Coordinates of C-alpha atoms in Angstrom, one line a residue:
Chain B
M1 CA -16.8 20.2 21.6
S2 CA -14.3 19.5 24.4
M3 CA -12.0 16.7 23.5
K4 CA -9.6 15.0 25.9
V5 CA -6.6 13.1 24.6
L6 CA -4.7 10.4 26.5
V7 CA -1.1 9.8 25.5
P8 CA 0.8 6.8 27.0
V9 CA 4.6 7.2 27.0
K10 CA 7.3 4.7 27.7
R11 CA 10.8 5.2 29.2
V12 CA 13.3 3.2 27.1
I13 CA 17.0 3.0 26.4
D14 CA 17.9 5.9 24.2
F15 CA 17.7 5.0 20.5
N16 CA 21.3 6.1 19.9
I17 CA 22.7 3.5 22.4
K18 CA 23.7 0.0 21.3
P19 CA 22.2 -2.3 24.0
R20 CA 24.4 -4.9 25.7
V21 CA 23.1 -8.3 26.7
K22 CA 23.6 -8.9 30.5
A23 CA 26.2 -11.4 31.6
D24 CA 23.4 -13.7 33.1
G25 CA 21.7 -13.8 29.7
M26 CA 18.3 -12.8 31.1
G27 CA 18.0 -9.3 29.7
V28 CA 19.7 -6.2 28.5
E29 CA 21.9 -4.0 30.7
T30 CA 20.0 -0.8 31.7
A31 CA 22.0 0.3 34.8
G32 CA 23.9 3.5 34.0
V33 CA 22.5 3.5 30.5
K34 CA 20.9 6.7 29.0
M35 CA 17.2 6.5 29.0
S36 CA 14.7 8.6 26.9
M37 CA 11.1 8.8 25.9
N38 CA 10.4 6.1 23.2
P39 CA 10.7 8.0 19.9
F40 CA 7.2 6.9 18.7
D41 CA 5.7 8.3 21.9
E42 CA 7.3 11.7 21.3
I43 CA 5.5 11.7 18.0
A44 CA 2.2 10.8 19.8
V45 CA 2.7 13.6 22.3
E46 CA 3.5 16.0 19.5
E47 CA 0.3 15.1 17.6
A48 CA -1.8 15.6 20.7
V49 CA -0.2 19.0 21.3
R50 CA -0.9 20.0 17.7
L51 CA -4.5 18.9 18.0
K52 CA -4.7 21.2 21.0
E53 CA -3.1 24.1 19.2
K54 CA -5.6 23.6 16.4
G55 CA -8.4 23.9 18.9
V56 CA -9.5 20.3 18.4
A57 CA -8.3 18.9 21.7
T58 CA -8.9 20.7 25.0
E59 CA -6.9 18.6 27.5
I60 CA -3.9 16.2 27.1
V61 CA -3.2 13.7 29.8
A62 CA 0.2 11.9 29.6
V63 CA 0.5 8.5 31.3
S64 CA 3.3 6.1 31.9
I65 CA 3.6 2.7 33.5
G66 CA 6.9 1.8 35.1
V67 CA 9.5 2.6 37.7
Q68 CA 9.8 5.9 39.6
Q69 CA 12.2 7.4 37.0
S70 CA 9.4 7.2 34.4
Q71 CA 8.4 10.6 36.1
D72 CA 11.2 12.1 34.0
T73 CA 9.6 10.8 30.8
L74 CA 6.2 12.3 31.9
R75 CA 7.9 15.6 32.7
T76 CA 9.2 15.6 29.1
A77 CA 5.7 15.1 27.8
L78 CA 4.5 17.9 30.1
A79 CA 7.2 20.2 28.8
M80 CA 6.1 19.4 25.2
G81 CA 2.6 20.6 26.1
A82 CA 0.7 17.9 28.0
D83 CA -1.5 19.4 30.7
R84 CA -1.1 16.8 33.4
A85 CA 0.4 13.3 34.0
I86 CA -0.3 10.0 35.7
L87 CA 2.4 7.5 36.7
V88 CA 1.3 3.9 37.3
L89 CA 4.2 2.9 39.5
T90 CA 5.5 -0.7 39.2
D91 CA 8.8 -2.5 39.1
V92 CA 7.4 -5.3 37.0
A93 CA 8.4 -5.2 33.3
V94 CA 4.8 -5.0 32.2
E95 CA 3.9 -6.6 28.9
P96 CA 1.6 -5.0 26.3
L97 CA -1.4 -7.0 27.6
G98 CA -0.8 -5.7 31.2
V99 CA -0.2 -2.1 29.9
A100 CA -3.4 -2.3 27.8
K101 CA -5.4 -3.4 30.9
V102 CA -3.9 -0.5 33.0
L103 CA -4.7 1.9 30.2
K104 CA -8.3 0.5 29.9
A105 CA -8.7 1.3 33.6
L106 CA -7.4 4.8 33.1
V107 CA -9.7 5.3 30.2
A108 CA -12.6 4.4 32.5
K109 CA -11.4 7.0 35.0
E110 CA -10.5 9.8 32.5
S111 CA -13.0 9.2 29.7
P112 CA -10.8 10.5 26.8
D113 CA -12.1 10.8 23.3
L114 CA -8.9 9.7 21.7
V115 CA -5.8 7.8 22.9
I116 CA -2.7 8.3 20.8
L117 CA 0.2 5.8 21.3
G118 CA 3.4 5.2 19.5
K119 CA 3.2 2.2 17.1
Q120 CA 5.9 0.3 19.0
A121 CA 8.4 0.7 21.7
I122 CA 12.0 0.4 20.5
D123 CA 13.0 -1.9 23.4
D124 CA 10.5 -4.8 23.2
D125 CA 9.6 -4.1 19.5
M126 CA 6.1 -5.6 20.2
N127 CA 3.9 -3.2 18.2
A128 CA 0.8 -4.5 20.2
T129 CA -0.3 -2.2 23.0
G130 CA -2.5 0.2 21.0
Q131 CA -4.3 -2.7 19.2
M132 CA -4.8 -4.5 22.4
L133 CA -6.2 -1.5 24.2
A134 CA -8.6 -0.9 21.2
G135 CA -9.7 -4.6 21.5
L136 CA -10.3 -4.4 25.3
L137 CA -12.3 -1.2 24.9
G138 CA -14.2 -2.3 21.8
W139 CA -13.0 0.9 20.1
A140 CA -11.9 1.5 16.5
Q141 CA -8.1 1.5 15.8
G142 CA -6.0 3.5 13.4
T143 CA -2.6 2.0 13.6
F144 CA 0.7 3.1 11.9
A145 CA -0.8 6.6 11.3
S146 CA 1.0 9.1 9.1
R147 CA -1.9 11.6 9.1
I148 CA -4.9 12.3 11.4
E149 CA -7.9 14.5 10.6
I150 CA -10.6 15.0 13.2
A151 CA -14.0 16.1 11.9
D152 CA -17.7 15.5 12.6
G153 CA -17.1 13.1 15.5
R154 CA -14.8 10.9 13.4
A155 CA -11.1 10.5 12.9
A156 CA -9.8 10.0 9.3
V157 CA -6.5 8.2 9.7
T158 CA -4.0 7.6 6.9
R159 CA -2.0 4.4 7.7
E160 CA 1.3 3.2 6.4
I161 CA 0.7 -0.3 5.0
D162 CA 3.0 -2.8 3.1
G163 CA 2.2 -1.6 -0.4
G164 CA 1.6 2.1 0.3
L165 CA -1.0 4.1 2.2
E166 CA -4.6 3.4 3.3
T167 CA -7.1 5.8 4.8
V168 CA -9.8 4.6 7.3
S169 CA -12.5 6.6 9.0
L170 CA -13.0 5.8 12.7
A171 CA -15.9 6.5 15.0
L172 CA -14.7 8.4 18.2
P173 CA -13.7 7.5 20.8
A174 CA -10.8 5.7 19.1
I175 CA -7.2 4.5 19.4
V176 CA -4.5 5.8 17.1
T177 CA -0.9 4.6 17.0
A178 CA 1.7 7.0 15.5
D179 CA 4.2 6.1 12.8
L180 CA 7.4 8.0 12.2
R181 CA 6.0 10.1 9.4
L182 CA 3.1 11.6 11.4
N183 CA 5.1 14.6 12.5
E184 CA 8.4 16.0 13.6
P185 CA 8.4 16.3 17.4
R186 CA 9.4 19.7 18.9
Y187 CA 12.1 20.3 21.5
A188 CA 10.9 21.4 24.8
S189 CA 12.1 25.0 25.5
L190 CA 13.8 25.8 28.9
P191 CA 10.8 27.9 30.0
N192 CA 8.5 25.0 29.2
I193 CA 10.7 22.6 31.0
M194 CA 10.5 24.9 34.1
K195 CA 6.7 25.2 33.7
A196 CA 6.4 21.4 33.4
R197 CA 7.8 21.0 36.9
K198 CA 4.7 22.7 38.3
K199 CA 2.1 20.7 36.3
P200 CA 0.2 18.0 38.2
L201 CA 1.6 14.5 38.3
E202 CA -0.5 11.9 40.0
T203 CA 1.0 8.5 41.1
L204 CA -1.1 5.3 41.2
A205 CA -0.4 1.6 41.6
P206 CA -1.7 -1.1 39.3
A207 CA -3.6 -2.5 42.3
D208 CA -5.4 0.9 42.7
L209 CA -6.8 0.3 39.3
G210 CA -7.6 -3.4 40.0
V211 CA -5.2 -4.7 37.3
D212 CA -3.0 -7.7 37.5
V213 CA 0.2 -7.0 35.5
T214 CA 1.9 -10.4 36.0
P215 CA 3.7 -11.2 32.7
R216 CA 2.4 -14.1 30.6
L217 CA 5.6 -14.7 28.8
T218 CA 8.6 -16.2 30.7
I219 CA 12.0 -15.1 29.4
V220 CA 14.0 -18.3 28.9
S221 CA 17.1 -16.4 27.7
V222 CA 18.4 -13.3 26.0
A223 CA 21.4 -13.6 23.7
E224 CA 23.5 -11.6 21.3
P225 CA 22.6 -12.4 17.7
P226 CA 25.3 -14.2 15.7
A227 CA 28.0 -11.7 14.7
R228 CA 28.7 -11.3 11.0
K229 CA 32.2 -12.2 9.8
A230 CA 34.3 -9.1 9.0
G231 CA 34.3 -8.4 5.3
V232 CA 36.8 -7.1 2.9
K233 CA 37.3 -3.7 1.2
V234 CA 37.5 -3.9 -2.6
A235 CA 39.4 -1.5 -4.8
S236 CA 37.1 -0.8 -7.6
A237 CA 33.7 -1.4 -9.2
E238 CA 35.3 -4.1 -11.5
D239 CA 36.8 -5.8 -8.5
L240 CA 33.4 -5.8 -6.7
V241 CA 31.5 -7.3 -9.7
A242 CA 34.2 -9.9 -10.1
R243 CA 34.0 -11.0 -6.5
L244 CA 30.2 -11.0 -6.5
R245 CA 30.3 -13.3 -9.6
N246 CA 33.2 -15.6 -8.7
E247 CA 33.5 -15.6 -5.0
A248 CA 30.1 -14.9 -3.5
K249 CA 28.3 -16.2 -6.6
V250 CA 25.2 -14.0 -6.1
I251 CA 25.0 -12.4 -9.5
Chain J
M1 CA -3.8 -29.2 18.4
T2 CA -4.9 -27.4 15.2
V3 CA -3.1 -24.3 14.0
L4 CA -4.9 -21.5 12.3
V5 CA -2.9 -19.3 9.9
F6 CA -4.3 -16.1 8.6
L7 CA -3.2 -15.3 5.0
D8 CA -3.4 -11.7 3.9
H9 CA -3.7 -10.8 0.2
E10 CA -3.1 -7.8 -1.9
S11 CA -5.2 -7.2 -5.0
G12 CA -6.4 -10.8 -4.8
T13 CA -3.0 -12.4 -4.6
I14 CA -1.8 -14.1 -1.4
R15 CA 1.3 -12.4 -0.1
Q16 CA 4.5 -14.4 -0.3
A17 CA 5.1 -13.4 3.4
S18 CA 1.9 -15.2 4.2
R19 CA 3.3 -18.4 2.6
S20 CA 6.2 -18.0 4.9
A21 CA 3.7 -17.9 7.8
V22 CA 2.3 -21.2 6.4
T23 CA 5.8 -22.8 6.8
A24 CA 5.9 -21.7 10.4
A25 CA 2.3 -23.0 11.0
L26 CA 3.3 -26.4 9.5
E27 CA 6.3 -26.5 11.8
L28 CA 4.0 -25.9 14.8
G29 CA 1.4 -28.4 13.5
K30 CA 3.9 -31.2 12.7
S31 CA 3.9 -32.7 16.2
A32 CA 0.1 -33.1 16.3
G33 CA -2.5 -31.6 14.1
D34 CA -3.8 -29.9 11.1
V35 CA -3.2 -26.5 9.7
H36 CA -6.2 -24.5 8.6
A37 CA -6.0 -21.2 6.7
L38 CA -8.2 -18.2 7.1
V39 CA -8.6 -15.8 4.2
T40 CA -10.9 -12.9 3.3
G41 CA -12.0 -11.8 -0.1
D42 CA -13.3 -13.5 -3.2
A43 CA -13.3 -17.2 -4.1
A44 CA -10.1 -16.9 -6.1
V45 CA -8.1 -16.1 -3.0
A46 CA -9.6 -19.1 -1.1
D47 CA -8.8 -21.3 -4.1
A48 CA -5.2 -20.1 -4.1
A49 CA -4.9 -20.8 -0.4
A50 CA -6.3 -24.3 -1.0
K51 CA -3.5 -25.1 -3.4
I52 CA -0.8 -24.4 -0.8
P53 CA 0.5 -27.9 0.2
G54 CA 0.0 -28.8 3.9
I55 CA -3.2 -26.9 4.5
A56 CA -6.0 -29.2 5.4
K57 CA -8.9 -26.7 5.3
V58 CA -9.4 -23.1 4.1
L59 CA -11.9 -20.9 6.0
R60 CA -13.2 -18.2 3.7
A61 CA -14.6 -15.1 5.3
A62 CA -16.5 -13.2 2.6
G63 CA -18.5 -10.1 2.7
A64 CA -18.2 -6.3 3.0
A65 CA -17.3 -6.4 6.7
V66 CA -13.9 -8.0 6.0
A67 CA -13.3 -6.9 2.4
H68 CA -10.5 -4.6 3.4
E69 CA -9.0 -6.7 6.2
L70 CA -10.0 -4.1 8.8
A71 CA -8.8 -5.0 12.2
E72 CA -12.2 -4.7 14.0
P73 CA -14.3 -7.3 12.3
L74 CA -11.3 -9.6 11.5
A75 CA -10.0 -9.7 15.1
A76 CA -13.6 -10.5 16.3
L77 CA -13.8 -13.3 13.7
I78 CA -10.4 -14.8 14.8
A79 CA -11.5 -14.6 18.5
D80 CA -14.7 -16.4 17.5
L81 CA -12.8 -19.2 15.7
A82 CA -10.1 -19.5 18.4
P83 CA -11.7 -22.2 20.6
S84 CA -11.0 -24.7 17.9
Y85 CA -7.3 -23.8 17.7
S86 CA -4.1 -23.9 19.8
H87 CA -2.1 -21.4 17.7
I88 CA -3.1 -18.5 15.6
V89 CA -0.3 -17.4 13.2
A90 CA 0.2 -14.7 10.6
A91 CA 3.0 -13.0 8.8
A92 CA 4.4 -10.0 10.7
G93 CA 3.4 -7.6 8.0
A94 CA 1.2 -4.5 8.3
T95 CA -2.0 -6.5 8.4
G96 CA -0.8 -9.2 10.8
K97 CA 0.5 -6.6 13.2
N98 CA -2.7 -4.7 13.0
V99 CA -5.1 -7.6 13.5
L100 CA -3.5 -10.2 15.7
P101 CA -2.7 -8.2 18.8
R102 CA -6.4 -7.0 18.9
A103 CA -7.5 -10.7 18.6
A104 CA -5.1 -11.6 21.4
A105 CA -6.6 -8.9 23.7
L106 CA -10.1 -10.3 23.0
L107 CA -8.7 -13.8 24.0
D108 CA -6.9 -12.3 27.1
V109 CA -3.5 -13.6 25.9
Q110 CA -0.1 -11.9 25.3
P111 CA 0.8 -12.1 21.6
I112 CA 4.3 -13.1 20.5
P113 CA 5.2 -10.8 17.6
D114 CA 7.9 -11.2 14.9
V115 CA 9.1 -14.7 15.7
V116 CA 12.3 -15.8 13.9
S117 CA 12.5 -19.3 15.3
I118 CA 10.2 -21.9 16.8
I119 CA 11.7 -24.0 19.6
D120 CA 8.5 -25.9 20.5
A121 CA 4.8 -25.3 20.7
E122 CA 5.2 -22.8 23.6
T123 CA 8.7 -21.4 23.1
F124 CA 9.7 -18.9 20.5
V125 CA 12.7 -16.7 19.6
R126 CA 12.1 -13.1 18.7
P127 CA 14.5 -10.1 18.2
I128 CA 14.3 -7.2 20.6
Y129 CA 16.1 -3.8 20.7
A130 CA 16.2 -3.5 16.9
G131 CA 17.7 -6.9 16.6
S132 CA 20.5 -6.2 19.1
A133 CA 19.4 -9.1 21.1
L134 CA 17.4 -12.3 20.6
A135 CA 14.9 -13.2 23.3
T136 CA 13.7 -16.8 23.8
V137 CA 10.2 -16.6 25.5
K138 CA 7.8 -19.3 26.7
S139 CA 4.1 -18.6 26.7
A140 CA 1.8 -20.0 29.3
D141 CA -1.4 -18.7 27.6
A142 CA -4.2 -20.9 26.4
Y143 CA -3.8 -19.7 22.8
K144 CA -0.5 -18.8 21.3
V145 CA -1.0 -15.8 19.1
V146 CA 2.1 -15.4 16.9
T147 CA 3.3 -13.3 14.0
V148 CA 6.3 -14.5 12.2
R149 CA 9.1 -12.7 10.4
A150 CA 8.8 -13.8 6.8
S151 CA 12.5 -13.6 6.0
S152 CA 13.2 -16.3 8.7
F153 CA 10.9 -18.9 7.1
D154 CA 11.0 -20.1 3.5
P155 CA 7.7 -19.5 1.7
A156 CA 5.5 -22.6 1.3
P157 CA 5.0 -23.6 -2.3
A158 CA 2.0 -21.9 -4.1
E159 CA 0.9 -25.1 -5.8
G160 CA 0.4 -28.8 -5.0
G161 CA -2.2 -28.9 -2.3
S162 CA -5.9 -29.5 -2.4
A163 CA -7.6 -28.3 0.8
V164 CA -11.3 -28.1 1.2
V165 CA -12.8 -24.6 1.3
E166 CA -15.4 -23.7 3.9
Q167 CA -17.4 -20.5 4.3
V168 CA -17.3 -18.9 7.7
T169 CA -19.7 -16.3 9.1
V170 CA -18.3 -13.0 9.9
P171 CA -19.6 -11.5 13.2
D172 CA -22.0 -8.6 12.9
G173 CA -19.9 -5.7 11.6
S174 CA -20.0 -2.7 13.8
A175 CA -19.8 0.8 12.4
L176 CA -16.5 1.4 14.3
S177 CA -14.3 1.9 11.3
E178 CA -14.8 2.2 7.6
F179 CA -12.4 1.8 4.7
V180 CA -12.0 5.1 2.8
S181 CA -9.2 4.7 0.2
I182 CA -6.0 3.0 -0.7
E183 CA -3.0 4.3 -2.5
L184 CA -0.5 1.6 -3.6
S185 CA 3.0 2.4 -4.9
K186 CA 3.1 1.1 -8.4
S187 CA 6.2 -0.8 -9.4
E188 CA 7.3 -3.3 -12.0
R189 CA 10.0 -4.5 -9.7
P190 CA 9.9 -7.5 -7.4
E191 CA 8.4 -7.0 -3.9
L192 CA 11.0 -5.9 -1.4
E193 CA 10.3 -8.8 1.1
S194 CA 10.6 -11.5 -1.6
A195 CA 13.4 -10.0 -3.8
R196 CA 16.6 -12.1 -4.2
V197 CA 18.6 -8.9 -4.8
I198 CA 18.0 -5.5 -3.2
V199 CA 19.6 -2.2 -4.2
S200 CA 19.0 0.3 -1.4
G201 CA 19.7 4.0 -1.3
G202 CA 20.2 6.5 1.5
R203 CA 20.8 10.2 2.2
G204 CA 24.0 10.0 0.0
L205 CA 21.7 10.1 -3.1
Q206 CA 21.0 13.7 -2.1
N207 CA 17.6 14.1 -3.9
Q208 CA 14.7 12.4 -5.6
E209 CA 16.1 12.8 -9.1
N210 CA 19.4 11.2 -8.1
F211 CA 17.6 8.2 -6.5
K212 CA 16.6 7.2 -10.1
L213 CA 20.3 6.6 -10.7
L214 CA 19.7 3.3 -8.9
D215 CA 17.2 2.2 -11.5
P216 CA 19.6 0.9 -14.2
L217 CA 21.6 -1.1 -11.6
A218 CA 18.4 -2.6 -10.2
D219 CA 17.2 -3.4 -13.7
R220 CA 20.4 -5.1 -14.6
L221 CA 20.3 -7.3 -11.4
G222 CA 16.5 -7.8 -11.4
A223 CA 16.5 -6.2 -8.0
A224 CA 14.0 -4.5 -5.8
I225 CA 14.8 -1.0 -4.6
G226 CA 14.9 -0.1 -0.9
A227 CA 15.7 2.9 1.1
S228 CA 16.9 4.1 4.5
R229 CA 14.7 6.2 6.7
A230 CA 16.7 9.3 5.8
A231 CA 15.9 8.8 2.1
V232 CA 12.2 8.3 2.9
D233 CA 12.0 11.3 5.3
A234 CA 13.7 13.5 2.7
G235 CA 11.0 12.5 0.2
F236 CA 13.3 10.7 -2.3
V237 CA 10.9 7.7 -2.3
P238 CA 7.6 6.6 -0.6
N239 CA 7.6 5.2 2.9
D240 CA 6.9 1.6 1.8
Y241 CA 10.5 1.5 0.4
Q242 CA 11.9 1.8 3.9
V243 CA 14.1 -1.1 5.2
G244 CA 14.7 -1.2 9.0
Q245 CA 13.4 -1.6 12.5
T246 CA 10.2 0.3 11.6
G247 CA 10.1 -0.5 7.9
K248 CA 10.5 -3.8 6.1
I249 CA 12.7 -6.6 7.3
V250 CA 14.5 -8.2 4.4
A251 CA 17.1 -11.0 4.0
P252 CA 17.9 -11.2 0.3
D253 CA 20.9 -13.1 -1.2
L254 CA 22.5 -9.8 -2.1
Y255 CA 21.9 -6.4 -0.4
I256 CA 23.7 -3.4 -1.9
A257 CA 23.6 -0.4 0.4
I258 CA 24.5 2.8 -1.5
G259 CA 25.0 6.0 0.3
I260 CA 23.6 4.5 3.6
S261 CA 25.6 5.1 6.8
G262 CA 24.2 2.1 8.6
A263 CA 22.4 3.3 11.7
I264 CA 21.3 0.4 14.0
Q265 CA 17.7 1.0 13.0
H266 CA 18.6 0.3 9.4
L267 CA 20.8 -2.7 10.1
A268 CA 17.8 -4.2 12.0
G269 CA 16.1 -4.6 8.7
M270 CA 18.8 -6.1 6.5
K271 CA 21.7 -7.6 8.6
D272 CA 20.5 -11.2 7.9
S273 CA 21.1 -10.7 4.2
K274 CA 23.4 -13.4 2.8
V275 CA 25.8 -11.0 1.2
I276 CA 26.0 -7.3 2.0
V277 CA 27.8 -4.8 -0.2
A278 CA 28.3 -1.2 1.0
I279 CA 29.3 1.7 -1.2
N280 CA 30.0 4.8 0.8
K281 CA 32.6 7.6 0.6
D282 CA 33.0 7.7 4.4
P283 CA 35.4 4.8 5.4
E284 CA 34.1 5.2 9.0
A285 CA 30.5 4.5 8.1
P286 CA 29.1 1.8 10.4
I287 CA 27.7 -0.1 7.4
F288 CA 31.2 -1.3 6.6
Q289 CA 31.2 -3.3 9.9
V290 CA 28.5 -5.6 8.5
A291 CA 29.4 -5.5 4.8
D292 CA 31.0 -8.5 3.2
Y293 CA 32.3 -6.3 0.4
G294 CA 32.9 -2.6 1.0
L295 CA 33.9 0.0 -1.6
V296 CA 34.9 3.4 -0.3
A297 CA 34.1 5.7 -3.1
D298 CA 31.8 8.4 -4.4
L299 CA 28.6 6.6 -5.4
F300 CA 28.0 9.0 -8.4
E301 CA 31.3 7.8 -9.9
V302 CA 30.8 4.1 -8.9
L303 CA 27.3 3.6 -10.3
P304 CA 28.2 4.0 -14.0
Q305 CA 31.4 1.9 -13.4
L306 CA 29.3 -0.9 -11.9
E307 CA 26.9 -0.9 -14.8
A308 CA 29.8 -1.1 -17.2
A309 CA 31.4 -3.9 -15.2
L310 CA 28.2 -5.9 -15.2
G311 CA 28.2 -5.6 -19.0

């Protein structure tokens, strides 16, 4: 069986950077800020590469939707082991609904058997795109996956839920979204980074796919959350307990 | 304008987080209309939902197709029901996050996840960038599909209401997905999301054995036990203990962080706690920047002292 895997990846502010709200209160400062692949998407790419190494997947196509610099994110995916890449170029900050529609069009073009996404992007924290793509395609979904087993034309996915873990069996083709515990992503080696430069990277526009990516949500404002008051250092466990009892009155 | 709130349950009990979603739904419904609740499972779950004050009608979806709250049949059901509603609301727990975006896609609307505040029927506040910013967004969609952060809304009371219960038909189940098994962490302690006090451990605990050192303190305070991602990844505790951007979001009266450095991803999950205590031997640990009370000390020495001081 030949199995193609599609892996959408997003370019976001690096997870180590503390974002700053812009002076105009309409967004977060991204100019001159270090950008990286969304950590959950690294996990998704790693899982696809592992499926290929196990002989389950035959081809991995990485896709990204965004500005020209998203090419760097795709090159990272190629250096990790993806075979080729597609950039859907747009300056619009596309919402999960728009992304899911673009991905649906790419699924129609590429006919993958599995799409692995990160469970959420660490910038918009939406946790929606995988579920929405599954809904638009009418495919099964295995969200917040910490384990994936492909066998007999189905995917057994262990999911992280509120009280523990749940396993579901999905008919293929299917959508899986990766949780942190799915795997430990590899670092791309220098030779693989060099090789990735030669791998194919196709660029399309949303209009080429017949998709309208106009946002449905209007940003009214973006603000800093209220800051917490500076606290005090206490000298001992006794001091701490006394203050929690008498001052804060929480015990 | 009628609001539909989906209530998820575990082992036949409606989650407290879902009662917080009821509070948000009532806030949306107060200007105009009724609030209806959708539940799956047996009659007892529907009866429990009917007793929540403010709910006018409970829709009970029964049958094998929705027994395990799988996203595929449940989202199809919600999309079928949607034309009678202006808002579809659920708690932003694992089930709500799994089901509602799929339902939104079927309705061709952009969902609004993890809402912490309702401005009006179209305008909502939600945290972005691990809570480093609060975005106020206005939706122009025909349906507002919203998940709400439970810690931002008080849970509605469990008793006092008397809603009518109505059976709803679940769309033909497809063979897309099947439930295989569930493995729940067993604990006598309060649920993390609803605990008044949380004792949370991090990498500083060093191993699984040491993590148990938190038990007597948690017992003494009637607290739930939480963990940082580092502690979960190192295998000290199961993943459902994780507090943070990708784990649970909590806001207890008292949060005691022990051996946790305080990465922004962890702070995202607990910085709305009323009182934060940090115990860490590194005086430069970022957790001290949000802690109301900080104790710079070796946790292994402090834990027995704390128990002694609590008496």
